[in-house]
Coordinates of N, CA, C and O in Angstrom, one line a residue:
Q16 N -10.1 -15.2 10.1 CA -9.9 -14.7 8.7 C -9.7 -13.2 8.7 O -10.5 -12.4 9.2
V17 N -8.5 -12.8 8.1 CA -8.2 -11.4 8.1 C -8.9 -10.8 6.9 O -8.9 -11.3 5.8
H18 N -9.5 -9.6 7.2 CA -10.2 -8.9 6.1 C -9.7 -7.5 6.0 O -9.7 -6.8 7.0
L19 N -9.3 -7.1 4.8 CA -8.7 -5.8 4.6 C -9.6 -5.0 3.7 O -10.1 -5.5 2.7
V20 N -9.9 -3.8 4.0 CA -10.8 -2.9 3.2 C -10.1 -1.6 2.9 O -9.8 -0.8 3.9
E21 N -9.8 -1.3 1.7 CA -9.2 -0.1 1.2 C -10.3 1.0 1.0 O -11.4 0.6 0.6
S22 N -9.9 2.2 1.1 CA -10.8 3.3 0.8 C -10.0 4.5 0.4 O -8.8 4.6 0.7
G23 N -10.6 5.6 -0.1 CA -9.9 6.8 -0.4 C -9.5 7.0 -1.9 O -9.0 8.1 -2.2
G24 N -9.8 6.0 -2.7 CA -9.5 6.2 -4.1 C -10.4 7.2 -4.8 O -11.4 7.6 -4.2
G25 N -10.1 7.6 -6.0 CA -10.9 8.5 -6.7 C -10.2 9.0 -8.0 O -9.2 8.5 -8.4
S26 N -10.8 10.1 -8.5 CA -10.3 10.7 -9.7 C -9.7 12.1 -9.4 O -10.5 12.9 -8.8
V27 N -8.5 12.3 -9.8 CA -7.9 13.6 -9.6 C -7.1 14.0 -10.8 O -6.8 13.2 -11.7
E28 N -6.8 15.3 -10.9 CA -6.0 15.8 -12.0 C -4.5 15.6 -11.6 O -4.2 15.5 -10.4
A29 N -3.7 15.6 -12.6 CA -2.2 15.5 -12.4 C -1.8 16.6 -11.4 O -2.2 17.8 -11.6
G30 N -0.9 16.3 -10.5 CA -0.4 17.2 -9.5 C -1.2 17.2 -8.2 O -0.8 17.8 -7.2
G31 N -2.4 16.5 -8.2 CA -3.2 16.5 -7.1 C -2.8 15.4 -6.1 O -1.7 14.8 -6.2
S32 N -3.6 15.3 -5.0 CA -3.2 14.4 -3.9 C -4.4 13.5 -3.5 O -5.6 13.9 -3.7
L33 N -4.1 12.4 -3.0 CA -5.1 11.5 -2.4 C -4.5 10.8 -1.2 O -3.3 10.6 -1.2
R34 N -5.3 10.4 -0.3 CA -4.8 9.6 0.8 C -5.7 8.3 0.9 O -6.9 8.4 1.1
L35 N -5.0 7.2 0.7 CA -5.7 5.9 0.8 C -5.6 5.4 2.2 O -4.6 5.6 2.9
S36 N -6.7 4.7 2.6 CA -6.7 4.1 3.9 C -7.0 2.6 3.8 O -7.6 2.1 2.8
C37 N -6.5 1.8 4.7 CA -6.7 0.4 4.7 C -7.1 0.0 6.2 O -6.3 0.2 7.1
A38 N -8.2 -0.6 6.4 CA -8.7 -1.0 7.7 C -8.6 -2.6 7.7 O -9.0 -3.2 6.7
A39 N -8.2 -3.1 8.9 CA -8.1 -4.5 9.0 C -8.9 -5.0 10.1 O -9.1 -4.4 11.2
S40 N -9.5 -6.2 9.9 CA -10.2 -6.9 11.0 C -9.5 -8.2 11.3 O -8.9 -8.8 10.5
E41 N -9.6 -8.6 12.5 CA -9.0 -9.8 13.0 C -7.5 -9.8 12.8 O -6.8 -10.8 12.7
Y42 N -6.8 -8.6 12.7 CA -5.4 -8.5 12.5 C -4.9 -7.2 13.1 O -5.6 -6.2 13.0
T43 N -3.7 -7.2 13.6 CA -3.2 -6.0 14.1 C -2.0 -5.6 13.3 O -1.0 -6.3 13.1
F44 N -2.0 -4.4 12.7 CA -1.0 -3.9 11.8 C 0.4 -3.8 12.6 O 1.4 -3.8 12.0
S45 N 0.3 -3.6 13.9 CA 1.5 -3.5 14.6 C 2.3 -4.8 14.7 O 3.4 -4.7 15.2
S46 N 1.8 -5.9 14.3 CA 2.4 -7.2 14.5 C 3.3 -7.6 13.3 O 3.9 -8.7 13.4
G47 N 3.3 -6.9 12.2 CA 4.1 -7.4 11.1 C 4.2 -6.3 10.0 O 3.7 -5.2 10.1
S48 N 4.8 -6.7 8.9 CA 5.0 -5.8 7.8 C 3.6 -5.7 7.0 O 2.8 -6.5 7.0
M49 N 3.5 -4.5 6.4 CA 2.3 -4.3 5.6 C 2.8 -3.4 4.4 O 3.8 -2.8 4.4
A50 N 2.0 -3.4 3.3 CA 2.4 -2.8 2.1 C 1.2 -2.3 1.3 O 0.1 -2.8 1.4
W51 N 1.5 -1.5 0.3 CA 0.6 -1.0 -0.7 C 1.1 -1.5 -2.1 O 2.3 -1.3 -2.4
F52 N 0.2 -2.0 -2.9 CA 0.6 -2.5 -4.2 C -0.4 -1.8 -5.2 O -1.4 -1.3 -4.8
R53 N -0.1 -1.8 -6.5 CA -1.0 -1.3 -7.5 C -0.9 -2.2 -8.7 O 0.2 -2.8 -9.0
Q54 N -1.9 -2.1 -9.5 CA -2.0 -2.9 -10.7 C -2.9 -2.2 -11.7 O -4.0 -1.9 -11.4
S55 N -2.4 -2.0 -12.9 CA -3.2 -1.4 -14.0 C -3.3 -2.5 -15.0 O -2.6 -3.5 -15.1
P56 N -4.4 -2.4 -15.9 CA -4.6 -3.4 -16.9 C -3.4 -3.8 -17.7 O -2.8 -2.9 -18.3
G57 N -3.1 -5.0 -17.9 CA -2.0 -5.5 -18.7 C -0.7 -5.5 -18.0 O 0.3 -5.9 -18.6
N58 N -0.7 -5.1 -16.8 CA 0.6 -5.0 -16.0 C 0.6 -5.9 -14.8 O -0.5 -6.2 -14.3
V59 N 1.8 -6.2 -14.3 CA 1.9 -7.0 -13.1 C 1.6 -6.2 -11.9 O 1.7 -4.9 -12.0
R60 N 1.3 -6.8 -10.8 CA 1.1 -6.1 -9.6 C 2.4 -5.6 -9.1 O 3.4 -6.3 -8.9
E61 N 2.5 -4.3 -8.8 CA 3.7 -3.6 -8.4 C 3.7 -3.1 -7.0 O 2.7 -2.5 -6.5
G62 N 4.8 -3.4 -6.3 CA 4.9 -2.9 -4.9 C 5.2 -1.4 -4.9 O 6.1 -1.0 -5.6
V63 N 4.4 -0.7 -4.2 CA 4.5 0.8 -4.2 C 5.2 1.3 -2.9 O 6.2 2.0 -3.0
A64 N 4.8 0.8 -1.7 CA 5.4 1.2 -0.5 C 5.1 0.1 0.5 O 4.1 -0.6 0.5
A65 N 6.1 0.0 1.5 CA 6.0 -1.1 2.5 C 6.6 -0.5 3.8 O 7.4 0.4 3.8
M66 N 6.1 -1.1 4.9 CA 6.6 -0.7 6.2 C 6.8 -2.0 7.0 O 5.9 -2.8 7.1
T67 N 7.9 -2.1 7.7 CA 8.1 -3.2 8.6 C 7.5 -3.0 10.0 O 7.0 -1.9 10.3
Y68 N 7.5 -4.0 10.8 CA 7.0 -3.9 12.1 C 7.7 -2.8 12.9 O 7.1 -2.1 13.7
Y69 N 9.0 -2.6 12.6 CA 9.8 -1.7 13.3 C 9.7 -0.2 12.7 O 10.3 0.7 13.3
G70 N 9.0 -0.1 11.7 CA 8.8 1.2 11.1 C 9.6 1.6 9.9 O 9.6 2.7 9.4
S71 N 10.5 0.7 9.5 CA 11.3 0.9 8.3 C 10.4 0.9 7.1 O 9.5 0.2 7.0
T72 N 10.7 1.9 6.2 CA 9.9 2.0 5.0 C 10.7 1.7 3.7 O 11.9 2.0 3.7
F73 N 10.0 1.3 2.7 CA 10.5 1.0 1.4 C 9.6 1.5 0.4 O 8.4 1.4 0.5
Y74 N 10.1 2.1 -0.7 CA 9.3 2.7 -1.7 C 9.8 2.3 -3.1 O 11.0 2.1 -3.3
A75 N 8.9 2.1 -4.0 CA 9.3 2.0 -5.4 C 10.0 3.3 -5.9 O 9.6 4.4 -5.5
D76 N 10.9 3.1 -6.8 CA 11.6 4.3 -7.3 C 10.7 5.3 -7.9 O 10.8 6.5 -7.8
S77 N 9.6 4.8 -8.5 CA 8.7 5.7 -9.3 C 7.8 6.6 -8.3 O 7.2 7.5 -8.8
V78 N 7.8 6.3 -7.0 CA 7.0 7.1 -6.1 C 7.8 7.7 -5.0 O 7.2 8.5 -4.2
T79 N 9.1 7.4 -4.9 CA 9.9 8.0 -3.9 C 9.8 9.5 -3.9 O 10.0 10.1 -5.0
G80 N 9.6 10.1 -2.8 CA 9.5 11.5 -2.7 C 8.1 12.1 -2.9 O 7.8 13.2 -2.6
R81 N 7.2 11.2 -3.4 CA 5.8 11.7 -3.6 C 4.8 10.9 -2.7 O 3.8 11.5 -2.3
F82 N 5.1 9.7 -2.4 CA 4.1 8.8 -1.6 C 4.8 8.6 -0.2 O 6.0 8.5 -0.1
T83 N 3.9 8.5 0.8 CA 4.3 8.2 2.1 C 3.4 7.2 2.7 O 2.2 7.3 2.7
I84 N 4.0 6.1 3.2 CA 3.2 5.1 3.9 C 3.3 5.3 5.4 O 4.3 5.7 6.0
S85 N 2.2 5.1 6.1 CA 2.1 5.3 7.6 C 1.1 4.4 8.1 O 0.2 3.9 7.4
K86 N 1.1 4.3 9.4 CA 0.0 3.5 10.1 C -0.4 4.1 11.4 O 0.4 4.9 12.0
D87 N -1.6 3.8 11.8 CA -2.1 4.2 13.1 C -2.4 2.9 13.9 O -3.5 2.3 13.6
N88 N -1.5 2.6 14.8 CA -1.7 1.3 15.5 C -3.0 1.3 16.3 O -3.7 0.3 16.5
A89 N -3.3 2.5 16.9 CA -4.4 2.6 17.8 C -5.7 2.4 17.0 O -6.7 1.7 17.6
Q90 N -5.8 2.9 15.8 CA -7.0 2.7 15.0 C -6.9 1.5 14.1 O -7.9 1.2 13.4
N91 N -5.7 0.8 14.0 CA -5.5 -0.3 13.2 C -5.8 0.1 11.7 O -6.5 -0.6 11.0
L92 N -5.2 1.2 11.3 CA -5.3 1.7 9.9 C -3.9 1.8 9.3 O -3.0 2.2 9.9
L93 N -3.9 1.6 8.0 CA -2.7 1.8 7.2 C -3.1 2.9 6.2 O -4.2 2.9 5.6
Y94 N -2.1 3.8 5.9 CA -2.4 4.9 5.0 C -1.3 4.9 3.9 O -0.2 4.4 4.1
L95 N -1.7 5.5 2.8 CA -0.8 5.9 1.7 C -1.2 7.3 1.3 O -2.2 7.5 0.6
Q96 N -0.3 8.2 1.6 CA -0.5 9.6 1.2 C 0.2 9.7 -0.1 O 1.4 9.5 -0.3
M97 N -0.5 10.2 -1.1 CA 0.0 10.3 -2.5 C -0.1 11.7 -2.9 O -1.2 12.3 -3.0
N98 N 1.0 12.3 -3.2 CA 1.1 13.7 -3.6 C 1.7 13.8 -5.0 O 2.3 12.8 -5.5
A99 N 1.6 14.9 -5.7 CA 2.1 15.1 -7.0 C 1.8 14.0 -7.9 O 2.6 13.4 -8.6
L100 N 0.5 13.6 -7.9 CA 0.1 12.4 -8.7 C 0.3 12.7 -10.2 O 0.1 13.8 -10.7
K101 N 0.6 11.6 -10.9 CA 0.9 11.6 -12.3 C -0.1 10.6 -13.0 O -0.6 9.7 -12.4
P102 N -0.4 10.8 -14.3 CA -1.3 9.9 -15.0 C -0.8 8.4 -14.9 O -1.6 7.5 -14.8
E103 N 0.5 8.2 -14.9 CA 1.0 6.9 -14.8 C 0.8 6.2 -13.4 O 1.1 5.0 -13.2
D104 N 0.3 7.0 -12.4 CA -0.1 6.4 -11.1 C -1.5 5.8 -11.2 O -1.9 5.2 -10.2
T105 N -2.2 6.0 -12.3 CA -3.5 5.4 -12.4 C -3.4 3.9 -12.3 O -2.7 3.2 -13.0
A106 N -4.2 3.3 -11.4 CA -4.2 1.9 -11.1 C -5.2 1.5 -10.1 O -5.7 2.4 -9.4
M107 N -5.4 0.2 -9.9 CA -6.1 -0.2 -8.7 C -5.1 -0.4 -7.6 O -4.0 -1.0 -7.8
Y108 N -5.3 0.1 -6.4 CA -4.4 0.1 -5.3 C -4.9 -0.9 -4.3 O -6.1 -0.9 -3.9
Y109 N -4.0 -1.8 -3.8 CA -4.3 -2.8 -2.8 C -3.4 -2.7 -1.6 O -2.2 -2.4 -1.7
C110 N -4.0 -2.9 -0.4 CA -3.1 -3.1 0.7 C -2.9 -4.6 1.0 O -3.8 -5.4 0.6
A111 N -1.9 -4.9 1.7 CA -1.5 -6.3 1.9 C -0.8 -6.4 3.3 O -0.1 -5.5 3.7
T112 N -1.0 -7.5 3.9 CA -0.3 -7.8 5.2 C -0.1 -9.3 5.3 O -0.6 -10.1 4.5
G113 N 0.6 -9.7 6.4 CA 0.9 -11.1 6.5 C 2.1 -11.5 5.6 O 2.0 -12.4 4.8
F114 N 3.2 -10.8 5.8 CA 4.4 -11.0 4.9 C 4.9 -12.4 5.0 O 5.1 -12.9 6.1
R115 N 5.2 -13.0 3.8 CA 5.7 -14.4 3.8 C 7.0 -14.5 3.0 O 7.4 -15.6 2.7
G116 N 7.6 -13.3 2.7 CA 8.8 -13.3 1.9 C 10.1 -13.4 2.8 O 10.1 -13.8 3.9
D117 N 11.2 -13.0 2.2 CA 12.5 -13.1 2.8 C 12.7 -12.0 3.8 O 12.9 -10.8 3.4
A118 N 12.5 -12.3 5.0 CA 12.5 -11.3 6.1 C 13.9 -10.6 6.2 O 14.0 -9.5 6.8
A119 N 14.9 -11.3 5.8 CA 16.3 -10.7 5.9 C 16.6 -9.6 4.9 O 17.6 -8.9 5.0
R120 N 15.7 -9.6 3.9 CA 16.0 -8.6 2.8 C 14.9 -7.6 2.8 O 13.7 -7.8 2.5
G121 N 15.2 -6.4 3.3 CA 14.2 -5.3 3.5 C 13.4 -5.1 2.2 O 12.1 -4.9 2.3
G122 N 14.0 -5.0 1.1 CA 13.3 -4.7 -0.2 C 12.3 -5.7 -0.6 O 11.5 -5.5 -1.5
A123 N 12.4 -6.9 0.0 CA 11.5 -8.0 -0.3 C 10.1 -7.6 0.1 O 9.1 -8.2 -0.4
R124 N 9.9 -6.6 1.0 CA 8.6 -6.2 1.3 C 7.8 -5.6 0.2 O 6.6 -5.4 0.2
L125 N 8.5 -5.3 -0.9 CA 7.8 -4.8 -2.1 C 7.5 -5.9 -3.1 O 6.9 -5.6 -4.2
D126 N 7.8 -7.1 -2.7 CA 7.4 -8.3 -3.5 C 6.0 -8.7 -3.1 O 5.7 -8.6 -1.9
P127 N 5.2 -9.3 -4.0 CA 3.8 -9.6 -3.6 C 3.7 -10.9 -2.7 O 2.8 -11.7 -3.0
A128 N 4.6 -11.0 -1.8 CA 4.6 -12.2 -0.9 C 3.9 -12.0 0.4 O 4.5 -12.0 1.5
Y129 N 2.6 -11.7 0.3 CA 1.8 -11.4 1.4 C 0.6 -12.4 1.4 O 0.1 -12.8 0.4
A130 N 0.1 -12.7 2.6 CA -1.0 -13.7 2.7 C -2.3 -13.1 2.6 O -3.3 -13.7 2.1
Y131 N -2.5 -11.8 2.9 CA -3.8 -11.2 3.0 C -3.8 -9.9 2.1 O -2.9 -9.1 2.2
W132 N -4.9 -9.8 1.4 CA -5.1 -8.7 0.4 C -6.5 -8.1 0.5 O -7.4 -8.8 0.8
G133 N -6.5 -6.8 0.3 CA -7.8 -6.2 0.2 C -8.4 -6.3 -1.2 O -7.7 -6.9 -2.1
Q134 N -9.6 -5.7 -1.4 CA -10.2 -5.8 -2.7 C -9.8 -4.7 -3.6 O -10.1 -4.8 -4.8
G135 N -9.1 -3.7 -3.1 CA -8.6 -2.7 -4.0 C -9.5 -1.4 -4.0 O -10.7 -1.5 -3.8
T136 N -8.8 -0.3 -4.3 CA -9.5 1.0 -4.5 C -8.9 1.6 -5.7 O -7.7 1.7 -5.9
Q137 N -9.7 2.1 -6.6 CA -9.3 2.7 -7.9 C -8.8 4.1 -7.8 O -9.5 4.9 -7.2
V138 N -7.6 4.4 -8.3 CA -7.1 5.7 -8.4 C -6.9 6.1 -9.9 O -6.3 5.3 -10.7
T139 N -7.5 7.2 -10.3 CA -7.4 7.6 -11.7 C -6.9 9.0 -11.7 O -7.5 9.9 -11.1
V140 N -5.8 9.3 -12.5 CA -5.2 10.6 -12.5 C -5.2 11.0 -14.0 O -4.7 10.4 -14.9
S141 N -5.9 12.2 -14.2 CA -6.0 12.7 -15.5 C -5.0 13.8 -15.8 O -4.6 14.5 -14.9
S142 N -4.6 13.9 -17.1 CA -3.6 14.9 -17.4 C -4.2 16.2 -17.7 O -5.4 16.4 -17.9

Protein backbone atom coordinates (compact mmCIF):
# COMPACT_ATOMS: atom_id res chain seq x y z
CA GLN A 1 0.00 0.00 0.00
CA VAL A 2 1.52 3.30 -1.11
CA HIS A 3 1.26 6.03 1.50
CA LEU A 4 1.96 9.66 0.63
CA VAL A 5 2.34 12.40 3.24
CA GLU A 6 2.50 16.08 2.36
CA SER A 7 3.96 18.78 4.58
CA GLY A 8 5.08 22.39 4.39
CA GLY A 9 1.77 24.14 4.00
CA GLY A 10 0.88 27.22 6.00
CA SER A 11 -0.26 30.82 5.89
CA VAL A 12 1.76 33.47 4.09
CA GLU A 13 1.23 36.94 2.73
CA ALA A 14 0.99 37.59 -0.98
CA GLY A 15 4.44 37.61 -2.55
CA GLY A 16 5.80 35.11 -0.07
CA SER A 17 7.15 31.61 -0.61
CA LEU A 18 6.52 28.11 0.65
CA ARG A 19 8.07 24.75 -0.12
CA LEU A 20 5.84 21.71 0.04
CA SER A 21 7.25 18.23 0.54
CA CYS A 22 5.78 14.83 -0.15
CA ALA A 23 7.19 11.66 1.36
CA ALA A 24 6.31 8.22 0.05
CA SER A 25 6.40 4.83 1.67
CA GLU A 26 6.43 1.56 -0.23
CA TYR A 27 7.04 3.46 -3.47
CA THR A 28 9.96 4.98 -5.25
CA PHE A 29 9.44 8.32 -6.94
CA SER A 30 12.19 7.48 -9.40
CA SER A 31 10.00 4.81 -10.97
CA GLY A 32 7.23 6.92 -12.49
CA SER A 33 5.49 10.22 -12.93
CA MET A 34 4.44 12.28 -9.97
CA ALA A 35 2.49 15.49 -9.58
CA TRP A 36 1.07 18.19 -7.37
CA PHE A 37 -2.61 19.12 -7.45
CA ARG A 38 -4.68 21.65 -5.58
CA GLN A 39 -8.32 22.08 -4.76
CA SER A 40 -10.20 24.94 -3.18
CA PRO A 41 -13.82 24.79 -1.95
CA GLY A 42 -16.30 24.65 -4.82
CA ASN A 43 -13.64 24.00 -7.45
CA VAL A 44 -12.38 20.91 -9.21
CA ARG A 45 -8.99 19.45 -8.40
CA GLU A 46 -6.44 21.21 -10.58
CA GLY A 47 -3.10 19.89 -11.77
CA VAL A 48 -0.38 22.34 -10.73
CA ALA A 49 2.90 20.67 -11.64
CA ALA A 50 4.06 17.26 -12.79
CA MET A 51 7.31 15.49 -13.48
CA THR A 52 7.90 12.38 -15.57
CA TYR A 53 10.28 9.55 -14.80
CA TYR A 54 12.79 11.16 -17.15
CA GLY A 55 12.57 14.55 -15.47
CA SER A 56 10.34 16.38 -17.93
CA THR A 57 8.16 18.91 -16.16
CA PHE A 58 4.73 20.34 -16.83
CA TYR A 59 3.06 23.29 -15.18
CA ALA A 60 -0.36 24.87 -15.16
CA ASP A 61 -0.35 28.24 -16.90
CA SER A 62 -1.37 29.92 -13.66
CA VAL A 63 1.84 28.89 -11.87
CA THR A 64 4.41 28.84 -14.66
CA GLY A 65 7.44 30.88 -13.67
CA ARG A 66 6.47 30.88 -9.99
CA PHE A 67 6.33 27.19 -8.97
CA THR A 68 9.00 24.53 -9.41
CA ILE A 69 8.57 20.78 -8.99
CA SER A 70 11.58 18.69 -8.05
CA LYS A 71 12.42 15.38 -6.47
CA ASP A 72 15.14 13.83 -4.35
CA ASN A 73 15.39 10.19 -5.35
CA ALA A 74 17.83 9.38 -2.57
CA GLN A 75 15.43 10.68 0.08
CA ASN A 76 12.31 9.61 -1.84
CA LEU A 77 10.87 13.09 -1.53
CA LEU A 78 8.89 15.24 -3.94
CA TYR A 79 8.94 19.02 -3.61
CA LEU A 80 6.96 21.99 -4.81
CA GLN A 81 8.71 25.32 -4.43
CA MET A 82 6.14 28.10 -4.58
CA ASN A 83 7.30 31.69 -5.01
CA ALA A 84 5.46 34.96 -5.56
CA LEU A 85 2.34 33.45 -4.02
CA LYS A 86 -1.01 35.03 -4.75
CA PRO A 87 -4.31 34.85 -2.85
CA GLU A 88 -5.71 32.72 -5.67
CA ASP A 89 -3.11 30.06 -4.85
CA THR A 90 -5.00 29.38 -1.63
CA ALA A 91 -6.06 25.72 -1.66
CA MET A 92 -5.42 22.27 -0.28
CA TYR A 93 -2.40 20.86 -2.07
CA TYR A 94 -2.03 17.16 -2.80
CA CYS A 95 0.79 15.07 -4.17
CA ALA A 96 0.03 12.11 -6.38
CA THR A 97 1.86 9.25 -8.02
CA GLY A 98 1.12 6.05 -9.89
CA PHE A 99 0.17 7.71 -13.18
CA ARG A 100 -2.64 5.90 -15.02
CA GLY A 101 -3.32 8.36 -17.86
CA ASP A 102 -2.21 8.69 -21.47
CA ALA A 103 1.54 8.25 -21.28
CA ALA A 104 1.97 9.44 -24.87
CA ARG A 105 0.67 12.89 -24.01
CA GLY A 106 2.97 14.77 -21.68
CA GLY A 107 0.34 17.25 -20.57
CA ALA A 108 -1.82 14.39 -19.37
CA ARG A 109 0.35 14.35 -16.26
CA LEU A 110 -1.69 17.33 -15.07
CA ASP A 111 -4.91 15.32 -15.26
CA PRO A 112 -5.98 13.62 -12.00
CA ALA A 113 -5.27 10.16 -13.42
CA TYR A 114 -3.16 8.91 -10.55
CA ALA A 115 -3.60 5.88 -8.37
CA TYR A 116 -2.13 7.21 -5.14
CA TRP A 117 -2.87 10.44 -3.30
CA GLY A 118 -1.77 12.09 -0.10
CA GLN A 119 -4.11 13.63 2.45
CA GLY A 120 -3.19 17.19 1.49
CA THR A 121 -1.61 20.21 3.09
CA GLN A 122 -3.35 23.58 3.32
CA VAL A 123 -1.84 26.69 1.76
CA THR A 124 -3.42 30.04 2.58
CA VAL A 125 -2.22 33.27 0.98
CA SER A 126 -3.49 36.55 2.35
CA SER A 127 -3.56 39.80 0.43
